[in-house]
Coordinates of C-alpha atoms in Angstrom, one line a residue:
M690 CA 32.8 50.5 -42.7
T691 CA 31.1 52.2 -45.6
P692 CA 32.9 53.7 -48.6
F693 CA 31.8 57.1 -47.4
H694 CA 33.5 56.6 -44.0
F695 CA 36.6 55.2 -45.6
F696 CA 36.8 58.2 -47.8
S697 CA 36.5 60.7 -45.0
H698 CA 39.9 59.7 -43.8
L699 CA 41.5 60.0 -47.3
F700 CA 39.8 63.4 -47.9
A701 CA 41.7 65.1 -45.1
A702 CA 45.0 63.8 -46.5
L703 CA 44.1 64.7 -50.1
C704 CA 43.2 68.3 -49.1
T705 CA 46.9 68.9 -48.6
L706 CA 48.0 67.6 -52.1
A707 CA 50.8 69.7 -53.5
A708 CA 51.5 70.2 -57.1
P709 CA 52.3 66.9 -58.9
T710 CA 55.8 65.6 -58.2
H711 CA 58.1 64.5 -61.0
D712 CA 57.4 60.9 -60.0
S713 CA 53.6 61.2 -60.1
Q714 CA 53.6 63.0 -63.5
A715 CA 55.8 60.3 -64.8
L716 CA 53.2 57.6 -64.3
L717 CA 50.0 59.5 -64.7
N718 CA 49.5 58.5 -68.3
G719 CA 49.9 54.8 -67.6
L720 CA 53.3 54.7 -69.2
P721 CA 56.5 55.0 -67.1
S722 CA 59.1 57.6 -67.6
P723 CA 62.3 58.2 -65.7
P724 CA 63.3 56.8 -63.2
F725 CA 61.2 53.8 -64.4
T726 CA 61.8 53.8 -68.2
P727 CA 61.1 50.5 -69.9
S728 CA 63.9 51.1 -72.4
D729 CA 66.4 51.4 -69.6
P730 CA 66.1 48.3 -67.4
S731 CA 69.1 49.3 -65.4
S732 CA 67.1 52.3 -64.0
I733 CA 64.7 49.9 -62.3
P734 CA 65.7 49.4 -58.7
Q735 CA 67.2 46.0 -58.0
L736 CA 66.2 44.1 -54.9
P737 CA 68.6 41.7 -53.1
Q738 CA 67.9 38.0 -53.8
T739 CA 65.7 37.9 -50.7
E740 CA 63.9 41.0 -49.5
N741 CA 62.0 41.4 -46.2
T742 CA 59.0 43.7 -45.7
T743 CA 56.2 44.0 -43.2
V744 CA 53.4 44.2 -45.9
L745 CA 53.7 43.0 -49.5
I746 CA 51.2 44.5 -51.9
L747 CA 50.8 42.4 -55.1
G748 CA 49.6 44.6 -57.9
G749 CA 49.9 48.3 -58.6
G750 CA 46.4 49.0 -59.8
L751 CA 43.8 51.0 -57.9
A752 CA 43.2 48.4 -55.2
G753 CA 46.9 48.0 -54.5
L754 CA 47.6 51.8 -54.5
S755 CA 44.6 52.6 -52.3
A756 CA 45.8 49.9 -49.8
A757 CA 49.3 51.5 -49.8
H758 CA 47.9 55.0 -49.2
A759 CA 45.7 53.8 -46.4
L760 CA 48.6 51.9 -44.7
A761 CA 50.7 55.1 -44.8
T762 CA 48.2 57.7 -43.9
E763 CA 45.8 56.0 -41.5
Y764 CA 47.9 53.4 -39.8
N765 CA 51.5 54.8 -40.0
I766 CA 52.7 51.6 -41.7
T767 CA 55.4 52.6 -44.1
D768 CA 57.4 49.3 -44.4
Y769 CA 55.6 48.0 -47.4
L770 CA 56.6 46.9 -50.9
I771 CA 54.4 47.1 -54.0
V772 CA 55.2 44.6 -56.7
E773 CA 53.7 45.2 -60.2
A774 CA 54.2 42.9 -63.1
Q775 CA 53.8 45.6 -65.7
R776 CA 56.3 48.5 -66.2
F777 CA 53.7 51.1 -65.3
L778 CA 51.1 51.6 -62.5
G779 CA 47.3 51.8 -62.8
G780 CA 46.4 48.2 -63.8
R781 CA 43.1 48.4 -65.6
L782 CA 43.2 52.2 -65.4
H783 CA 45.3 52.7 -68.6
S784 CA 45.7 56.1 -70.3
V785 CA 47.2 56.0 -73.7
P786 CA 48.5 58.6 -76.1
F787 CA 46.5 58.5 -79.4
G788 CA 46.2 60.3 -82.7
L789 CA 47.2 63.9 -83.1
D790 CA 45.9 67.2 -81.7
Q791 CA 46.5 69.5 -84.7
A792 CA 46.4 72.6 -82.4
T793 CA 49.2 71.4 -80.2
G794 CA 51.1 68.9 -82.4
K795 CA 50.9 66.4 -79.6
P796 CA 48.7 63.2 -79.2
Y797 CA 45.5 63.2 -77.3
L798 CA 45.2 60.9 -74.2
V799 CA 42.4 58.3 -74.4
E800 CA 41.3 55.7 -71.8
A801 CA 41.9 52.1 -73.0
G802 CA 40.5 50.9 -69.6
A803 CA 38.1 52.4 -67.1
N804 CA 36.7 55.7 -68.4
W805 CA 33.6 56.7 -66.4
V806 CA 32.6 57.6 -62.9
H807 CA 29.4 55.5 -62.3
G808 CA 27.2 57.2 -59.7
V809 CA 28.2 60.5 -58.1
E810 CA 26.6 61.5 -54.8
N811 CA 23.3 61.0 -53.0
P812 CA 22.1 64.4 -51.5
S813 CA 19.5 62.7 -49.4
T814 CA 22.0 60.4 -47.6
G815 CA 25.2 62.4 -48.1
L816 CA 26.9 59.2 -49.6
V817 CA 29.5 60.2 -52.1
N818 CA 31.2 57.9 -54.6
P819 CA 34.9 58.0 -53.5
I820 CA 36.0 58.0 -57.1
W821 CA 33.9 61.1 -57.8
T822 CA 35.5 62.9 -54.8
L823 CA 39.0 61.9 -56.1
V824 CA 38.1 63.3 -59.5
R825 CA 36.9 66.6 -58.0
Q826 CA 39.9 66.8 -55.6
L827 CA 42.3 66.4 -58.5
G828 CA 40.3 68.6 -60.8
L829 CA 40.1 66.1 -63.6
N830 CA 38.1 67.0 -66.7
A831 CA 34.7 65.2 -66.4
T832 CA 31.6 65.6 -68.6
P833 CA 28.2 64.0 -68.0
S834 CA 27.6 61.2 -70.5
A835 CA 24.3 60.8 -72.3
S836 CA 24.4 57.0 -72.2
G837 CA 20.8 56.7 -71.0
L838 CA 19.3 58.7 -73.9
V839 CA 17.9 57.1 -77.0
P840 CA 20.9 57.2 -79.5
E841 CA 20.9 57.9 -83.2
A842 CA 20.5 54.4 -84.7
F843 CA 21.3 52.5 -87.9
D844 CA 21.1 49.1 -89.4
R845 CA 22.2 47.8 -92.8
Q846 CA 19.3 49.6 -94.5
G847 CA 20.2 53.0 -93.0
R848 CA 18.7 55.0 -90.2
V849 CA 16.1 53.3 -87.9
D850 CA 14.0 54.6 -85.1
V851 CA 14.6 52.6 -81.8
S852 CA 12.6 54.9 -79.5
R853 CA 9.7 52.6 -79.0
V854 CA 11.8 49.6 -78.4
W855 CA 14.0 51.7 -76.0
E856 CA 10.9 52.7 -74.0
E857 CA 9.8 49.0 -73.8
W858 CA 13.3 48.1 -72.5
E859 CA 13.3 50.8 -69.8
K860 CA 10.0 49.7 -68.5
A861 CA 11.1 46.0 -68.4
W862 CA 14.4 46.9 -66.8
E863 CA 12.8 48.8 -63.9
K864 CA 10.6 45.9 -63.3
F865 CA 13.5 43.5 -63.6
L866 CA 15.4 45.4 -60.9
L867 CA 12.4 45.7 -58.5
L868 CA 11.4 42.1 -58.8
G869 CA 15.0 40.9 -58.4
R870 CA 15.4 42.6 -55.1
E871 CA 11.9 41.7 -53.9
R872 CA 12.4 38.0 -54.6
Q873 CA 15.8 38.0 -53.0
A874 CA 14.3 39.6 -49.8
R875 CA 11.7 36.8 -49.7
G876 CA 14.4 34.2 -49.9
D877 CA 13.6 33.0 -53.4
G878 CA 16.2 31.3 -55.4
D879 CA 18.3 33.2 -58.0
M880 CA 17.8 32.8 -61.7
T881 CA 19.6 34.0 -64.8
A882 CA 19.1 37.6 -65.8
R883 CA 17.5 36.2 -69.0
A884 CA 14.8 34.6 -66.9
G885 CA 14.4 37.8 -64.9
L886 CA 14.0 39.8 -68.1
R887 CA 11.3 37.4 -69.4
I888 CA 9.4 37.6 -66.1
A889 CA 9.7 41.4 -66.4
G890 CA 8.1 41.2 -69.8
W891 CA 11.1 41.6 -72.1
T892 CA 12.0 39.3 -75.0
P893 CA 14.9 40.1 -77.4
G894 CA 13.1 39.3 -80.7
D895 CA 14.5 40.9 -83.8
H896 CA 17.9 42.5 -84.4
I897 CA 16.7 45.9 -83.2
R898 CA 15.6 44.5 -79.9
R899 CA 18.7 42.4 -79.5
S900 CA 20.9 45.5 -80.1
V901 CA 18.9 47.6 -77.6
E902 CA 19.3 44.8 -75.1
F903 CA 23.1 44.5 -75.8
W904 CA 23.5 48.3 -75.4
N905 CA 21.7 48.5 -72.0
F906 CA 22.8 45.1 -70.5
D907 CA 26.0 43.8 -71.9
M908 CA 27.7 47.2 -72.1
E909 CA 27.4 47.4 -68.3
S910 CA 28.0 43.7 -67.3
Q911 CA 30.3 42.7 -70.3
Q912 CA 28.3 39.5 -70.6
N913 CA 24.8 38.7 -71.8
P914 CA 21.8 38.0 -69.6
D915 CA 22.1 34.2 -70.1
E916 CA 25.4 34.3 -68.3
S917 CA 24.6 36.7 -65.5
S918 CA 22.8 36.5 -62.1
W919 CA 19.4 38.2 -61.9
F920 CA 19.7 39.0 -58.2
E921 CA 23.3 40.2 -58.2
I922 CA 22.9 42.3 -61.3
A923 CA 19.9 44.0 -59.5
N924 CA 21.9 44.4 -56.3
N925 CA 25.0 45.8 -58.1
H926 CA 22.9 48.3 -59.9
Y927 CA 21.1 49.4 -56.7
H928 CA 24.3 50.0 -54.7
T929 CA 25.8 52.3 -57.3
Y930 CA 22.9 54.0 -59.1
H931 CA 20.6 54.3 -56.1
G932 CA 23.3 54.4 -53.4
F933 CA 25.1 57.3 -55.2
S934 CA 23.1 58.5 -58.2
D935 CA 22.2 57.5 -61.7
E936 CA 24.7 60.0 -63.3
E937 CA 27.7 58.9 -65.3
Y938 CA 30.7 61.1 -66.1
L939 CA 33.3 60.4 -68.7
I940 CA 36.8 61.4 -67.8
H941 CA 38.9 63.1 -70.5
D942 CA 41.9 64.7 -68.9
P943 CA 45.5 65.2 -70.2
R944 CA 46.8 63.6 -67.0
G945 CA 44.7 60.5 -67.5
F946 CA 42.1 58.8 -65.4
V947 CA 44.9 56.8 -63.9
A948 CA 45.7 59.9 -61.8
I949 CA 43.1 58.8 -59.3
A950 CA 45.3 55.9 -58.4
T951 CA 48.8 57.4 -58.8
E952 CA 48.4 61.0 -57.5
P953 CA 47.4 60.1 -54.0
Y954 CA 50.2 57.6 -53.7
F955 CA 53.0 59.8 -55.2
S956 CA 51.8 62.8 -53.2
L957 CA 52.9 60.9 -50.0
P958 CA 56.2 62.1 -48.6
A959 CA 59.0 59.9 -50.0
E960 CA 59.5 58.2 -46.7
R961 CA 55.9 57.0 -46.6
R962 CA 55.8 55.5 -50.1
G963 CA 57.3 52.2 -49.1
R964 CA 59.2 50.6 -51.9
L965 CA 58.0 50.0 -55.5
L966 CA 59.1 47.3 -57.9
L967 CA 57.9 47.4 -61.5
G968 CA 58.2 44.9 -64.3
E969 CA 58.4 41.9 -61.9
P970 CA 55.7 39.2 -62.4
V971 CA 55.0 37.0 -59.4
R972 CA 55.6 33.3 -60.2
E973 CA 54.9 31.6 -56.8
L974 CA 53.2 32.5 -53.6
H975 CA 54.0 30.5 -50.4
Y976 CA 51.8 31.1 -47.4
S977 CA 51.5 29.9 -43.9
D978 CA 50.4 31.2 -40.5
Q979 CA 53.9 32.6 -40.2
G980 CA 53.8 34.9 -43.3
V981 CA 54.0 35.0 -47.1
E982 CA 56.8 34.6 -49.5
A983 CA 56.6 35.7 -53.1
V984 CA 58.9 34.2 -55.7
L985 CA 59.7 36.6 -58.6
D986 CA 62.1 36.1 -61.4
G987 CA 65.3 35.5 -59.5
K988 CA 64.1 37.2 -56.3
R989 CA 62.1 36.3 -53.2
V990 CA 60.1 38.7 -51.0
R991 CA 59.1 37.7 -47.5
A992 CA 56.4 39.5 -45.6
E993 CA 54.4 39.2 -42.5
Y994 CA 51.2 39.9 -44.5
A995 CA 50.4 40.2 -48.2
I996 CA 47.5 41.8 -50.1
C997 CA 46.9 40.1 -53.4
T998 CA 45.1 42.3 -55.9
F999 CA 45.4 40.1 -59.0
S1000 CA 42.3 40.0 -61.2
V1001 CA 40.0 37.0 -61.2
G1002 CA 41.2 36.4 -64.7
V1003 CA 44.8 36.2 -63.6
L1004 CA 44.0 33.9 -60.7
Q1005 CA 41.9 31.6 -63.0
S1006 CA 44.8 31.5 -65.5
K1007 CA 47.0 29.6 -62.9
A1008 CA 49.9 31.8 -63.9
V1009 CA 50.8 32.0 -60.2
T1010 CA 51.5 28.8 -58.3
F1011 CA 50.3 28.7 -54.7
H1012 CA 52.1 26.6 -52.0
P1013 CA 50.4 24.8 -50.5
P1014 CA 47.9 24.4 -53.3
L1015 CA 44.7 26.4 -52.8
P1016 CA 42.1 24.7 -50.6
R1017 CA 39.0 23.5 -52.5
W1018 CA 36.8 26.3 -51.0
K1019 CA 39.2 28.9 -52.4
S1020 CA 39.8 27.5 -55.8
D1021 CA 36.1 26.9 -56.4
A1022 CA 35.4 30.5 -55.4
I1023 CA 38.0 31.7 -58.0
D1024 CA 37.1 29.3 -60.8
G1025 CA 33.3 29.8 -60.3
F1026 CA 33.4 33.5 -60.9
S1027 CA 33.3 35.3 -64.3
M1028 CA 35.9 37.6 -65.8
S1029 CA 35.1 39.1 -69.2
T1030 CA 36.5 41.7 -71.6
Y1031 CA 35.4 45.2 -72.6
T1032 CA 37.3 46.4 -75.7
K1033 CA 37.3 50.0 -76.8
I1034 CA 38.5 50.5 -80.4
F1035 CA 39.6 54.0 -81.1
L1036 CA 39.7 55.6 -84.6
Q1037 CA 40.8 59.1 -85.6
F1038 CA 39.7 60.4 -89.0
S1039 CA 40.9 63.1 -91.4
S1040 CA 37.5 64.8 -91.1
K1041 CA 34.3 64.3 -89.0
F1042 CA 31.5 62.7 -91.0
W1043 CA 29.1 61.7 -88.1
A1044 CA 26.4 63.7 -86.3
E1045 CA 26.9 65.9 -83.2
S1046 CA 25.3 63.3 -81.0
E1047 CA 27.5 61.5 -78.5
F1048 CA 26.3 58.0 -79.2
Q1049 CA 25.3 56.0 -82.3
L1050 CA 23.8 52.5 -82.3
Y1051 CA 24.4 49.9 -85.1
A1052 CA 21.8 47.2 -85.1
S1053 CA 23.5 44.2 -86.7
P1054 CA 21.8 40.9 -87.3
R1055 CA 24.8 39.6 -85.3
R1056 CA 24.3 40.5 -81.6
G1057 CA 27.0 42.7 -80.2
Y1058 CA 28.8 43.3 -83.5
Y1059 CA 30.0 46.9 -83.2
A1060 CA 26.7 47.9 -81.7
Q1061 CA 27.9 51.0 -79.9
F1062 CA 29.8 54.0 -81.2
Q1063 CA 30.7 57.0 -79.1
S1064 CA 32.1 60.3 -80.4
L1065 CA 34.7 62.2 -78.4
D1066 CA 34.4 65.0 -80.9
V1067 CA 31.4 66.6 -79.2
P1068 CA 31.0 69.8 -77.1
G1069 CA 32.4 69.2 -73.6
F1070 CA 34.6 66.3 -74.6
L1071 CA 37.6 66.3 -77.0
E1072 CA 35.9 68.8 -79.4
G1073 CA 37.7 69.0 -82.7
S1074 CA 39.6 65.7 -82.2
R1075 CA 37.8 63.7 -84.9
I1076 CA 38.0 60.7 -82.6
L1077 CA 35.3 58.0 -82.5
F1078 CA 35.4 54.7 -80.6
T1079 CA 33.4 51.5 -80.7
T1080 CA 33.0 48.9 -78.0
L1081 CA 32.9 45.1 -78.1
T1082 CA 32.5 42.8 -75.1
D1083 CA 33.0 39.1 -74.1
E1084 CA 33.4 36.7 -77.1
E1085 CA 33.5 39.5 -79.7
S1086 CA 36.4 41.0 -77.7
V1087 CA 38.3 37.7 -77.7
R1088 CA 37.6 37.3 -81.4
V1089 CA 39.2 40.6 -82.5
E1090 CA 42.1 40.1 -80.1
G1091 CA 43.1 37.2 -82.3
M1092 CA 43.0 39.3 -85.4
R1093 CA 45.6 41.7 -86.9
D1094 CA 44.9 45.4 -86.3
E1095 CA 44.4 46.1 -90.0
E1096 CA 41.7 43.4 -90.2
V1097 CA 39.8 44.8 -87.2
K1098 CA 40.1 48.3 -88.6
Q1099 CA 38.6 47.2 -91.9
E1100 CA 35.7 45.6 -90.1
V1101 CA 34.9 48.8 -88.2
L1102 CA 35.2 50.9 -91.4
E1103 CA 32.8 48.6 -93.2
V1104 CA 30.2 49.1 -90.5
L1105 CA 30.7 52.9 -90.6
R1106 CA 30.3 52.8 -94.4
E1107 CA 27.0 50.9 -94.0
M1108 CA 25.8 53.5 -91.5
Y1109 CA 26.9 56.7 -93.2
G1110 CA 27.6 55.7 -96.8
A1111 CA 31.0 54.7 -98.2
E1112 CA 31.4 58.1 -100.0
N1113 CA 31.1 60.0 -96.6
V1114 CA 33.6 58.0 -94.4
S1115 CA 36.9 59.9 -94.4
E1116 CA 40.4 58.5 -94.1
C1117 CA 41.2 56.8 -90.8
T1118 CA 44.5 58.4 -89.6
A1119 CA 45.0 56.6 -86.3
F1120 CA 43.7 53.3 -84.9
Y1121 CA 44.2 51.5 -81.5
F1122 CA 42.7 49.0 -79.1
H1123 CA 44.1 47.2 -76.1
R1124 CA 44.1 43.4 -75.8
W1125 CA 42.9 43.0 -72.2
H1126 CA 42.1 39.3 -72.5
A1127 CA 45.4 38.4 -74.0
N1128 CA 47.3 40.5 -71.5
P1129 CA 48.7 37.9 -69.0
Y1130 CA 48.6 40.5 -66.2
T1131 CA 44.9 41.3 -66.5
R1132 CA 43.2 38.4 -68.5
G1133 CA 40.1 40.5 -69.0
S1134 CA 38.7 43.9 -68.0
Y1135 CA 36.5 43.3 -65.0
S1136 CA 34.4 40.6 -63.3
N1137 CA 30.7 39.7 -63.6
W1138 CA 28.5 37.7 -61.3
P1139 CA 27.4 34.4 -62.9
A1140 CA 23.9 33.0 -62.3
S1141 CA 24.8 30.0 -60.2
Y1142 CA 27.3 31.8 -58.0
L1143 CA 26.2 32.2 -54.3
P1144 CA 27.1 35.1 -52.0
A1145 CA 29.0 32.7 -49.7
A1146 CA 31.3 31.9 -52.6
Q1147 CA 32.2 35.5 -53.0
T1148 CA 33.0 35.6 -49.3
N1149 CA 35.4 32.8 -50.0
L1150 CA 36.9 34.7 -52.9
R1151 CA 37.7 37.5 -50.6
A1152 CA 38.8 35.5 -47.6
A1153 CA 42.5 35.4 -46.5
L1154 CA 44.6 32.2 -46.6
S1155 CA 46.2 31.3 -43.3
A1156 CA 45.1 34.7 -42.0
R1157 CA 48.2 36.1 -43.8
L1158 CA 47.5 36.3 -47.5
L1159 CA 44.6 38.7 -48.2
F1160 CA 42.7 39.2 -51.5
A1161 CA 41.3 42.5 -52.7
G1162 CA 39.9 44.1 -55.9
E1163 CA 36.7 45.0 -57.6
A1164 CA 35.7 41.3 -57.7
T1165 CA 35.8 41.0 -53.9
S1166 CA 33.4 43.9 -53.5
Y1167 CA 29.8 42.7 -53.0
E1168 CA 28.3 46.2 -53.3
Y1169 CA 30.5 47.6 -56.1
L1170 CA 31.6 44.6 -58.1
G1171 CA 33.1 45.6 -61.5
Y1172 CA 33.4 49.3 -60.5
L1173 CA 36.4 51.4 -59.6
Q1174 CA 34.7 52.2 -56.2
G1175 CA 34.8 48.5 -55.6
A1176 CA 38.6 48.3 -56.2
W1177 CA 39.2 51.4 -54.1
T1178 CA 37.2 50.3 -51.1
E1179 CA 38.4 46.8 -51.1
G1180 CA 42.0 47.9 -51.1
R1181 CA 41.4 50.0 -48.1
K1182 CA 39.5 47.3 -46.3
A1183 CA 42.4 44.9 -46.8
A1184 CA 44.8 47.6 -45.4
Q1185 CA 42.6 48.0 -42.4
G1186 CA 42.6 44.3 -41.7
V1187 CA 46.4 44.1 -42.0
A1188 CA 46.8 47.1 -39.7
R1189 CA 44.5 45.6 -37.1
C1190 CA 46.5 42.4 -37.1
L1191 CA 49.8 44.2 -36.8
L1192 CA 48.6 46.4 -34.0
S1193 CA 47.2 43.4 -32.1
E1194 CA 50.2 41.2 -32.8
G1195 CA 48.2 38.7 -34.8
E1196 CA 45.3 38.4 -32.3
R1197 CA 42.9 35.6 -33.4
G1198 CA 40.1 37.0 -35.6
C1199 CA 42.0 40.3 -36.2
L1200 CA 41.1 40.3 -39.9
K1201 CA 37.4 40.0 -39.1
Q1202 CA 36.8 37.7 -42.1
D1203 CA 34.9 34.5 -42.4
W1204 CA 34.9 31.7 -45.0
W1205 CA 32.6 28.8 -45.8
E1206 CA 34.1 25.3 -45.9
Q1207 CA 31.1 23.8 -47.7
I1208 CA 28.4 25.6 -49.8
T1209 CA 25.4 23.7 -50.9
A1210 CA 22.7 25.0 -53.3
G1211 CA 19.7 23.3 -51.6
Q1212 CA 16.8 25.4 -50.4
G1213 CA 14.6 24.8 -47.3
G1214 CA 15.5 23.5 -43.8
G1215 CA 18.8 22.5 -42.5
R1216 CA 22.1 24.4 -42.4
Q1217 CA 23.3 25.2 -45.9
W1218 CA 26.7 26.6 -45.2
Q1219 CA 29.3 25.7 -42.7
K1220 CA 30.9 28.9 -41.6
K1221 CA 34.5 29.2 -40.4
E1222 CA 36.5 32.1 -39.2
V1223 CA 39.7 33.0 -41.1
G1224 CA 42.5 31.3 -39.3
E1225 CA 40.6 28.1 -38.6
G1226 CA 41.8 25.0 -40.3

């Protein structure tokens, strides 16, 4: 079922959304308030030592909440329990109070995590990004982002013109995408994205070219072309930017982007919201063909079915112990994938000293070193906010997470002084960034497809264990890997599979999933992959 068809069911339910309830407003900004206040642990509902439920949803991010909404609205399944390790909902949708709005005396709300709608709608096919429809339905503030335009650019010597290099990149990028899909259709073997870019005529060369490449490649995938798959980067780009559109909208709403996850859930009637447990990390997962048992801190939850929405980074960290141990086909699928980090560093200043343009590029000799700055103080965004943010990815993200905030702030300010002159940079009055890699409940921002990883391995990443423990999230989406629409659709697909099994009383094959016991990389004749249906030993 396509995301469009999945959405058509949700749309009818969302059309009847009432004004936000107390509970929904409490969690919209990513930070809990009564009755789930972190400073008052006694207010968090306590489960018995052992709790039973029909469906256990592990994780309260977009995938988990979309699964819950689908169970309740489409399949009339309301006996479910959502367990979230953090004391707030939203997962990698994380809206944070920041700085000060002088007009109101209150802080602004910025997005430490996901911030954009990537791809909107395709008028020729009628396909609409479900995230875009949620944004419109909720009336969130959204402004087109100028990320594809040539930015104002600087290096250590001052302003530089990157327009010629930018044009060369765009020509090579279009060829890279076209050749990648053509070669895959012919059955050619995959290569690194770096190889694909060379074949398309692009070489990074000097610091200007490296910075333009970082801006246009790493800022989307979080990792560099040497670490990424040519074919799957091309596929991923095609499904979102051709399937929907090449538009990008930045969300800047006082309710927070997290509203797309929390509002549909909290708008359900109370009797359809199942049960919700916050601040409870899962320590162990026991699974068999009879059901799933989750071991929390001092509690156990038993369920007929469970939907695990933990990130690839969390699964790779081995923070959760599986019983029995994961089969080789599953552990290889998890460990073979990539999870990287995307770090947005926010600064508010006493006065605005940068130009009116939304984006600024800094071409450092060191690739990816504070290469992109984005102003929120531009018309249509948070005008008058004096807020600027810069973005790091991958190893640079991990590096600054190990530093003190003040050290990171001084690094950023030094770059800005090189760009605009030390005498022009005003006082930094607020500073913040989220440590996604260090967070034990995320271990990164979103996934990326590595060069040697085969599609059959991602099938195994998604496949259920013992036909009872399902896996869902942006990483399990072939079409929308790394995007919110991937998390949303995968949560709903998992809910559909569980519902099908419950309605058929566990009929063989009810999940409609396969897995591959052995995957070999050889080309040519012979059967490469041995396919098995979920439920087979």
